[in-house]
Amino acid sequence: MDELYGRLREFPIAPLVSIREIPESDIEAQLKKLLKLLNSTAGSKLLGNITSGQSLLDALTLPHNTLPYLYTLLAHIQSQNGLSPTSPLWFRAQEFVLSFDPLQVRYAGHEFRRLLEAIAYGAEPAAATILIQQALLRLDPGTSTFTSLHLLFARLCLVSRAYTEALPILDNNIYHIAPPKSGASDRQNRALCSSRNPSPTFITQEAGFSTSLEYSDHLLYYLYGAMIYVGAKKRERALSFLETVMLSPAINTASMIQVEACKKWILVSLLQHGKVPYMPRGVNIGTAKLYRAIGKPYEALAEAFKNADPQKLRDEVRAGEKIWQNDSNTGLVLLLLSAHQRFAVQSLSRVYSSLPLSTVYTLVFPPHITLEETHIYITELVASNQLNAHLTKTDHAANAILRFTNPTSPSWISAAAAAAKQDDLDKTPELQEQKARIEALSERMRDTRHRLEITRQYAEALAKARKADADAKAGVGAGSSNGIADFVKDEELLDTV
């Protein structure tokens, strides 16, 4: 056992990111040698103790010995038929997730995924979400390559209502789907452990970071993500996710996942904007017809929402109770009742400059709502800047006056200018973050273009395009022109994407 322990600790002597003097190719050779040893060692042998009485988990250190620690931890988990928060191994898993060397883990994708799946299925979802979140961010801070672990994480967050924990992953845009495999040419012949490698060159299905992906997997991820954003009250982002599902390729039909996304898109649009916008551009006519046919109860609900009479909306909500329940949309539908009141109060500003709160109560609110409750509701709208108005302070709600702010008055303009200036200052970090996102996107586009240019299909398409240009210049085919040759070139290149 001591001999095995010594061999496991031979390399690396420090986290890979801090090793500068050793060429990456030599580091990779040493890591592959270590992996060969680990893969040829029985799991039961990793459970033993060294001469000092320590287990390997006690003797190995993180992040230096990431690979031996991962293999040993999995051997212990397998010997105990799983992982639970009450087990001492849970704290070992926590220690690993927070300390592992992400460059070493690239060589053990299957084992890394097995550990995260053991965490996910061995504990309550709420306890597992934060560990999986930290693991994904540590492996790839951009989390921009979609894997089966993304879907698992989103499902756990939704089930446990861990909306805040989900946001660091969901807020990162997906640019790639984990490819089946990746070769050295994709990495420009760099070693797998090179810190310069983009994530799709090492996060692959062959490497084990993801199971085989189905077409529906990314649809479910965006649907779950939209539901999480609704829970987190980030409805614009939720609409973006739902539109991604609706716009996914379909030939005159749509999957049930897309239909569910369309139903939620109608409801969230009503909550956020008070109306349903036109169908997203890019949805083909056949799919749009299917969305409308299946979503007729929701379109009827939207029509009732437009009506000024709140009773009509309540009747429509009551009539479709079983539909909303079967679609798991009851919560969103009930939110429409309060949203309808909010938009109804906002619409009064187009007619009145001020009016007694008792009149607002009569015009907008149903009889079962008291005037005192109306006073509290309006106060919250004003305080949260959802209503440009102010409410006079009185001892009794019946004496209160709601005065709508006139956007053209000098006092409002000066106050608005001051608020806008402060808002600009508050948004400076946000603008910096947006700039960083744009730069990251540009870098990913350059990388994708490079990887496209080194494929065989691209070379063949380029050769055909050049031949077409040469034939056109030589007069082959009298009807040819440079414009047509350029069109052929574009079409050929698009076929390789």
PDB file of N, CA, C and O in Angstrom, residues 326-379:
ATOM      1  N   ASN A 326     -53.665  21.001 -15.052  1.00  0.00           N
ATOM      2  CA  ASN A 326     -53.022  19.930 -15.826  1.00  0.00           C
ATOM      3  C   ASN A 326     -51.713  20.390 -16.460  1.00  0.00           C
ATOM      4  O   ASN A 326     -50.788  19.599 -16.649  1.00  0.00           O
ATOM      5  N   ASP A 327     -51.635  21.672 -16.809  1.00  0.00           N
ATOM      6  CA  ASP A 327     -50.427  22.224 -17.424  1.00  0.00           C
ATOM      7  C   ASP A 327     -49.422  22.737 -16.390  1.00  0.00           C
ATOM      8  O   ASP A 327     -48.376  23.276 -16.777  1.00  0.00           O
ATOM      9  N   SER A 328     -49.754  22.604 -15.095  1.00  0.00           N
ATOM     10  CA  SER A 328     -48.898  23.109 -14.006  1.00  0.00           C
ATOM     11  C   SER A 328     -48.644  24.607 -14.143  1.00  0.00           C
ATOM     12  O   SER A 328     -47.535  25.096 -13.891  1.00  0.00           O
ATOM     13  N   ASN A 329     -49.682  25.317 -14.553  1.00  0.00           N
ATOM     14  CA  ASN A 329     -49.572  26.770 -14.736  1.00  0.00           C
ATOM     15  C   ASN A 329     -50.501  27.554 -13.811  1.00  0.00           C
ATOM     16  O   ASN A 329     -50.687  28.763 -14.007  1.00  0.00           O
ATOM     17  N   THR A 330     -51.074  26.883 -12.810  1.00  0.00           N
ATOM     18  CA  THR A 330     -52.029  27.550 -11.929  1.00  0.00           C
ATOM     19  C   THR A 330     -51.409  28.756 -11.233  1.00  0.00           C
ATOM     20  O   THR A 330     -52.029  29.822 -11.123  1.00  0.00           O
ATOM     21  N   GLY A 331     -50.173  28.617 -10.764  1.00  0.00           N
ATOM     22  CA  GLY A 331     -49.501  29.719 -10.068  1.00  0.00           C
ATOM     23  C   GLY A 331     -49.367  30.950 -10.936  1.00  0.00           C
ATOM     24  O   GLY A 331     -49.647  32.078 -10.497  1.00  0.00           O
ATOM     25  N   LEU A 332     -48.957  30.753 -12.186  1.00  0.00           N
ATOM     26  CA  LEU A 332     -48.803  31.886 -13.105  1.00  0.00           C
ATOM     27  C   LEU A 332     -50.146  32.528 -13.421  1.00  0.00           C
ATOM     28  O   LEU A 332     -50.264  33.757 -13.494  1.00  0.00           O
ATOM     29  N   VAL A 333     -51.176  31.707 -13.595  1.00  0.00           N
ATOM     30  CA  VAL A 333     -52.492  32.237 -13.925  1.00  0.00           C
ATOM     31  C   VAL A 333     -53.028  33.083 -12.777  1.00  0.00           C
ATOM     32  O   VAL A 333     -53.601  34.164 -12.992  1.00  0.00           O
ATOM     33  N   LEU A 334     -52.844  32.620 -11.551  1.00  0.00           N
ATOM     34  CA  LEU A 334     -53.330  33.392 -10.401  1.00  0.00           C
ATOM     35  C   LEU A 334     -52.595  34.722 -10.263  1.00  0.00           C
ATOM     36  O   LEU A 334     -53.172  35.708  -9.794  1.00  0.00           O
ATOM     37  N   LEU A 335     -51.332  34.755 -10.683  1.00  0.00           N
ATOM     38  CA  LEU A 335     -50.587  36.017 -10.648  1.00  0.00           C
ATOM     39  C   LEU A 335     -51.185  37.048 -11.599  1.00  0.00           C
ATOM     40  O   LEU A 335     -51.011  38.257 -11.409  1.00  0.00           O
ATOM     41  N   LEU A 336     -51.895  36.575 -12.621  1.00  0.00           N
ATOM     42  CA  LEU A 336     -52.499  37.503 -13.578  1.00  0.00           C
ATOM     43  C   LEU A 336     -53.545  38.398 -12.923  1.00  0.00           C
ATOM     44  O   LEU A 336     -53.768  39.530 -13.353  1.00  0.00           O
ATOM     45  N   LEU A 337     -54.198  37.890 -11.880  1.00  0.00           N
ATOM     46  CA  LEU A 337     -55.242  38.682 -11.228  1.00  0.00           C
ATOM     47  C   LEU A 337     -54.670  39.948 -10.609  1.00  0.00           C
ATOM     48  O   LEU A 337     -55.210  41.044 -10.793  1.00  0.00           O
ATOM     49  N   SER A 338     -53.537  39.810  -9.901  1.00  0.00           N
ATOM     50  CA  SER A 338     -52.909  41.002  -9.312  1.00  0.00           C
ATOM     51  C   SER A 338     -52.257  41.861 -10.391  1.00  0.00           C
ATOM     52  O   SER A 338     -52.245  43.095 -10.301  1.00  0.00           O
ATOM     53  N   ALA A 339     -51.715  41.209 -11.433  1.00  0.00           N
ATOM     54  CA  ALA A 339     -51.096  41.976 -12.520  1.00  0.00           C
ATOM     55  C   ALA A 339     -52.152  42.810 -13.249  1.00  0.00           C
ATOM     56  O   ALA A 339     -51.890  43.946 -13.666  1.00  0.00           O
ATOM     57  N   HIS A 340     -53.338  42.239 -13.407  1.00  0.00           N
ATOM     58  CA  HIS A 340     -54.421  42.973 -14.062  1.00  0.00           C
ATOM     59  C   HIS A 340     -54.757  44.234 -13.265  1.00  0.00           C
ATOM     60  O   HIS A 340     -54.977  45.311 -13.843  1.00  0.00           O
ATOM     61  N   GLN A 341     -54.771  44.128 -11.966  1.00  0.00           N
ATOM     62  CA  GLN A 341     -55.030  45.293 -11.123  1.00  0.00           C
ATOM     63  C   GLN A 341     -53.929  46.338 -11.281  1.00  0.00           C
ATOM     64  O   GLN A 341     -54.197  47.543 -11.372  1.00  0.00           O
ATOM     65  N   ARG A 342     -52.690  45.870 -11.347  1.00  0.00           N
ATOM     66  CA  ARG A 342     -51.559  46.801 -11.489  1.00  0.00           C
ATOM     67  C   ARG A 342     -51.659  47.577 -12.797  1.00  0.00           C
ATOM     68  O   ARG A 342     -51.502  48.804 -12.814  1.00  0.00           O
ATOM     69  N   PHE A 343     -51.901  46.878 -13.895  1.00  0.00           N
ATOM     70  CA  PHE A 343     -52.007  47.560 -15.184  1.00  0.00           C
ATOM     71  C   PHE A 343     -53.252  48.452 -15.246  1.00  0.00           C
ATOM     72  O   PHE A 343     -53.243  49.501 -15.906  1.00  0.00           O
ATOM     73  N   ALA A 344     -54.320  48.034 -14.540  1.00  0.00           N
ATOM     74  CA  ALA A 344     -55.537  48.855 -14.513  1.00  0.00           C
ATOM     75  C   ALA A 344     -55.279  50.171 -13.777  1.00  0.00           C
ATOM     76  O   ALA A 344     -55.728  51.240 -14.219  1.00  0.00           O
ATOM     77  N   VAL A 345     -54.547  50.113 -12.670  1.00  0.00           N
ATOM     78  CA  VAL A 345     -54.203  51.336 -11.941  1.00  0.00           C
ATOM     79  C   VAL A 345     -53.300  52.218 -12.795  1.00  0.00           C
ATOM     80  O   VAL A 345     -53.482  53.445 -12.871  1.00  0.00           O
ATOM     81  N   GLN A 346     -52.325  51.615 -13.471  1.00  0.00           N
ATOM     82  CA  GLN A 346     -51.429  52.395 -14.330  1.00  0.00           C
ATOM     83  C   GLN A 346     -52.196  53.078 -15.457  1.00  0.00           C
ATOM     84  O   GLN A 346     -51.875  54.203 -15.855  1.00  0.00           O
ATOM     85  N   SER A 347     -53.222  52.415 -15.986  1.00  0.00           N
ATOM     86  CA  SER A 347     -53.981  52.992 -17.105  1.00  0.00           C
ATOM     87  C   SER A 347     -54.779  54.226 -16.685  1.00  0.00           C
ATOM     88  O   SER A 347     -55.114  55.065 -17.523  1.00  0.00           O
ATOM     89  N   LEU A 348     -55.095  54.368 -15.393  1.00  0.00           N
ATOM     90  CA  LEU A 348     -55.831  55.549 -14.921  1.00  0.00           C
ATOM     91  C   LEU A 348     -55.038  56.829 -15.140  1.00  0.00           C
ATOM     92  O   LEU A 348     -55.623  57.905 -15.289  1.00  0.00           O
ATOM     93  N   SER A 349     -53.703  56.721 -15.161  1.00  0.00           N
ATOM     94  CA  SER A 349     -52.867  57.924 -15.328  1.00  0.00           C
ATOM     95  C   SER A 349     -53.050  58.550 -16.705  1.00  0.00           C
ATOM     96  O   SER A 349     -52.695  59.719 -16.903  1.00  0.00           O
ATOM     97  N   ARG A 350     -53.614  57.806 -17.668  1.00  0.00           N
ATOM     98  CA  ARG A 350     -53.849  58.356 -18.996  1.00  0.00           C
ATOM     99  C   ARG A 350     -55.112  59.225 -19.033  1.00  0.00           C
ATOM    100  O   ARG A 350     -55.345  59.936 -20.008  1.00  0.00           O
ATOM    101  N   VAL A 351     -55.921  59.141 -17.978  1.00  0.00           N
ATOM    102  CA  VAL A 351     -57.188  59.883 -17.929  1.00  0.00           C
ATOM    103  C   VAL A 351     -57.187  60.928 -16.816  1.00  0.00           C
ATOM    104  O   VAL A 351     -57.664  62.050 -17.004  1.00  0.00           O
ATOM    105  N   TYR A 352     -56.625  60.561 -15.669  1.00  0.00           N
ATOM    106  CA  TYR A 352     -56.690  61.431 -14.504  1.00  0.00           C
ATOM    107  C   TYR A 352     -55.296  61.917 -14.110  1.00  0.00           C
ATOM    108  O   TYR A 352     -54.299  61.210 -14.294  1.00  0.00           O
ATOM    109  N   SER A 353     -55.257  63.115 -13.542  1.00  0.00           N
ATOM    110  CA  SER A 353     -54.012  63.605 -12.936  1.00  0.00           C
ATOM    111  C   SER A 353     -53.988  63.272 -11.453  1.00  0.00           C
ATOM    112  O   SER A 353     -52.923  63.057 -10.863  1.00  0.00           O
ATOM    113  N   SER A 354     -55.164  63.216 -10.828  1.00  0.00           N
ATOM    114  CA  SER A 354     -55.275  62.785  -9.428  1.00  0.00           C
ATOM    115  C   SER A 354     -56.713  62.373  -9.179  1.00  0.00           C
ATOM    116  O   SER A 354     -57.641  62.823  -9.874  1.00  0.00           O
ATOM    117  N   LEU A 355     -56.905  61.533  -8.202  1.00  0.00           N
ATOM    118  CA  LEU A 355     -58.250  61.119  -7.820  1.00  0.00           C
ATOM    119  C   LEU A 355     -58.204  60.467  -6.448  1.00  0.00           C
ATOM    120  O   LEU A 355     -57.157  59.930  -6.035  1.00  0.00           O
ATOM    121  N   PRO A 356     -59.302  60.496  -5.709  1.00  0.00           N
ATOM    122  CA  PRO A 356     -59.323  59.895  -4.376  1.00  0.00           C
ATOM    123  C   PRO A 356     -59.074  58.393  -4.441  1.00  0.00           C
ATOM    124  O   PRO A 356     -59.464  57.730  -5.416  1.00  0.00           O
ATOM    125  N   LEU A 357     -58.422  57.874  -3.418  1.00  0.00           N
ATOM    126  CA  LEU A 357     -58.156  56.441  -3.371  1.00  0.00           C
ATOM    127  C   LEU A 357     -59.459  55.647  -3.384  1.00  0.00           C
ATOM    128  O   LEU A 357     -59.513  54.549  -3.957  1.00  0.00           O
ATOM    129  N   SER A 358     -60.491  56.191  -2.803  1.00  0.00           N
ATOM    130  CA  SER A 358     -61.790  55.500  -2.798  1.00  0.00           C
ATOM    131  C   SER A 358     -62.321  55.313  -4.218  1.00  0.00           C
ATOM    132  O   SER A 358     -62.956  54.297  -4.538  1.00  0.00           O
ATOM    133  N   THR A 359     -62.039  56.285  -5.103  1.00  0.00           N
ATOM    134  CA  THR A 359     -62.471  56.168  -6.508  1.00  0.00           C
ATOM    135  C   THR A 359     -61.656  55.093  -7.231  1.00  0.00           C
ATOM    136  O   THR A 359     -62.198  54.317  -8.029  1.00  0.00           O
ATOM    137  N   VAL A 360     -60.341  55.068  -6.956  1.00  0.00           N
ATOM    138  CA  VAL A 360     -59.488  54.009  -7.528  1.00  0.00           C
ATOM    139  C   VAL A 360     -60.012  52.645  -7.106  1.00  0.00           C
ATOM    140  O   VAL A 360     -60.110  51.709  -7.913  1.00  0.00           O
ATOM    141  N   TYR A 361     -60.369  52.555  -5.841  1.00  0.00           N
ATOM    142  CA  TYR A 361     -60.899  51.297  -5.298  1.00  0.00           C
ATOM    143  C   TYR A 361     -62.171  50.880  -6.043  1.00  0.00           C
ATOM    144  O   TYR A 361     -62.336  49.726  -6.430  1.00  0.00           O
ATOM    145  N   THR A 362     -63.042  51.838  -6.284  1.00  0.00           N
ATOM    146  CA  THR A 362     -64.315  51.538  -6.959  1.00  0.00           C
ATOM    147  C   THR A 362     -64.100  51.135  -8.416  1.00  0.00           C
ATOM    148  O   THR A 362     -64.760  50.213  -8.919  1.00  0.00           O
ATOM    149  N   LEU A 363     -63.181  51.802  -9.098  1.00  0.00           N
ATOM    150  CA  LEU A 363     -62.966  51.563 -10.527  1.00  0.00           C
ATOM    151  C   LEU A 363     -62.212  50.274 -10.826  1.00  0.00           C
ATOM    152  O   LEU A 363     -62.434  49.644 -11.858  1.00  0.00           O
ATOM    153  N   VAL A 364     -61.323  49.889  -9.928  1.00  0.00           N
ATOM    154  CA  VAL A 364     -60.378  48.812 -10.261  1.00  0.00           C
ATOM    155  C   VAL A 364     -60.589  47.547  -9.438  1.00  0.00           C
ATOM    156  O   VAL A 364     -60.532  46.434  -9.981  1.00  0.00           O
ATOM    157  N   PHE A 365     -60.856  47.670  -8.158  1.00  0.00           N
ATOM    158  CA  PHE A 365     -60.747  46.516  -7.272  1.00  0.00           C
ATOM    159  C   PHE A 365     -62.087  45.831  -7.028  1.00  0.00           C
ATOM    160  O   PHE A 365     -63.140  46.494  -6.988  1.00  0.00           O
ATOM    161  N   PRO A 366     -62.060  44.499  -6.858  1.00  0.00           N
ATOM    162  CA  PRO A 366     -63.299  43.745  -6.624  1.00  0.00           C
ATOM    163  C   PRO A 366     -63.824  43.992  -5.210  1.00  0.00           C
ATOM    164  O   PRO A 366     -63.082  44.423  -4.329  1.00  0.00           O
ATOM    165  N   PRO A 367     -65.097  43.670  -4.974  1.00  0.00           N
ATOM    166  CA  PRO A 367     -65.726  43.969  -3.676  1.00  0.00           C
ATOM    167  C   PRO A 367     -65.068  43.259  -2.493  1.00  0.00           C
ATOM    168  O   PRO A 367     -65.104  43.775  -1.376  1.00  0.00           O
ATOM    169  N   HIS A 368     -64.493  42.058  -2.733  1.00  0.00           N
ATOM    170  CA  HIS A 368     -63.936  41.318  -1.584  1.00  0.00           C
ATOM    171  C   HIS A 368     -62.616  41.920  -1.086  1.00  0.00           C
ATOM    172  O   HIS A 368     -62.114  41.521  -0.035  1.00  0.00           O
ATOM    173  N   ILE A 369     -62.057  42.878  -1.838  1.00  0.00           N
ATOM    174  CA  ILE A 369     -60.856  43.592  -1.397  1.00  0.00           C
ATOM    175  C   ILE A 369     -61.281  44.836  -0.623  1.00  0.00           C
ATOM    176  O   ILE A 369     -62.132  45.601  -1.093  1.00  0.00           O
ATOM    177  N   THR A 370     -60.697  45.043   0.552  1.00  0.00           N
ATOM    178  CA  THR A 370     -61.072  46.207   1.365  1.00  0.00           C
ATOM    179  C   THR A 370     -60.295  47.440   0.926  1.00  0.00           C
ATOM    180  O   THR A 370     -59.274  47.344   0.233  1.00  0.00           O
ATOM    181  N   LEU A 371     -60.779  48.589   1.343  1.00  0.00           N
ATOM    182  CA  LEU A 371     -60.110  49.850   1.016  1.00  0.00           C
ATOM    183  C   LEU A 371     -58.733  49.916   1.669  1.00  0.00           C
ATOM    184  O   LEU A 371     -57.787  50.445   1.072  1.00  0.00           O
ATOM    185  N   GLU A 372     -58.610  49.368   2.873  1.00  0.00           N
ATOM    186  CA  GLU A 372     -57.311  49.365   3.556  1.00  0.00           C
ATOM    187  C   GLU A 372     -56.301  48.508   2.786  1.00  0.00           C
ATOM    188  O   GLU A 372     -55.127  48.873   2.649  1.00  0.00           O
ATOM    189  N   GLU A 373     -56.745  47.364   2.271  1.00  0.00           N
ATOM    190  CA  GLU A 373     -55.867  46.510   1.465  1.00  0.00           C
ATOM    191  C   GLU A 373     -55.467  47.215   0.173  1.00  0.00           C
ATOM    192  O   GLU A 373     -54.330  47.082  -0.299  1.00  0.00           O
ATOM    193  N   THR A 374     -56.408  47.971  -0.389  1.00  0.00           N
ATOM    194  CA  THR A 374     -56.101  48.751  -1.594  1.00  0.00           C
ATOM    195  C   THR A 374     -55.021  49.787  -1.292  1.00  0.00           C
ATOM    196  O   THR A 374     -54.101  49.988  -2.090  1.00  0.00           O
ATOM    197  N   HIS A 375     -55.133  50.434  -0.152  1.00  0.00           N
ATOM    198  CA  HIS A 375     -54.150  51.444   0.268  1.00  0.00           C
ATOM    199  C   HIS A 375     -52.762  50.832   0.378  1.00  0.00           C
ATOM    200  O   HIS A 375     -51.769  51.395  -0.105  1.00  0.00           O
ATOM    201  N   ILE A 376     -52.676  49.663   0.987  1.00  0.00           N
ATOM    202  CA  ILE A 376     -51.386  48.973   1.135  1.00  0.00           C
ATOM    203  C   ILE A 376     -50.826  48.601  -0.238  1.00  0.00           C
ATOM    204  O   ILE A 376     -49.634  48.766  -0.518  1.00  0.00           O
ATOM    205  N   TYR A 377     -51.701  48.098  -1.122  1.00  0.00           N
ATOM    206  CA  TYR A 377     -51.269  47.670  -2.457  1.00  0.00           C
ATOM    207  C   TYR A 377     -50.727  48.840  -3.269  1.00  0.00           C
ATOM    208  O   TYR A 377     -49.652  48.747  -3.885  1.00  0.00           O
ATOM    209  N   ILE A 378     -51.462  49.975  -3.264  1.00  0.00           N
ATOM    210  CA  ILE A 378     -51.020  51.147  -4.024  1.00  0.00           C
ATOM    211  C   ILE A 378     -49.707  51.683  -3.457  1.00  0.00           C
ATOM    212  O   ILE A 378     -48.802  52.087  -4.206  1.00  0.00           O
ATOM    213  N   THR A 379     -49.581  51.679  -2.146  1.00  0.00           N
ATOM    214  CA  THR A 379     -48.341  52.144  -1.511  1.00  0.00           C
ATOM    215  C   THR A 379     -47.147  51.314  -1.970  1.00  0.00           C
ATOM    216  O   THR A 379     -46.064  51.843  -2.245  1.00  0.00           O
TER     217      THR A 379
END
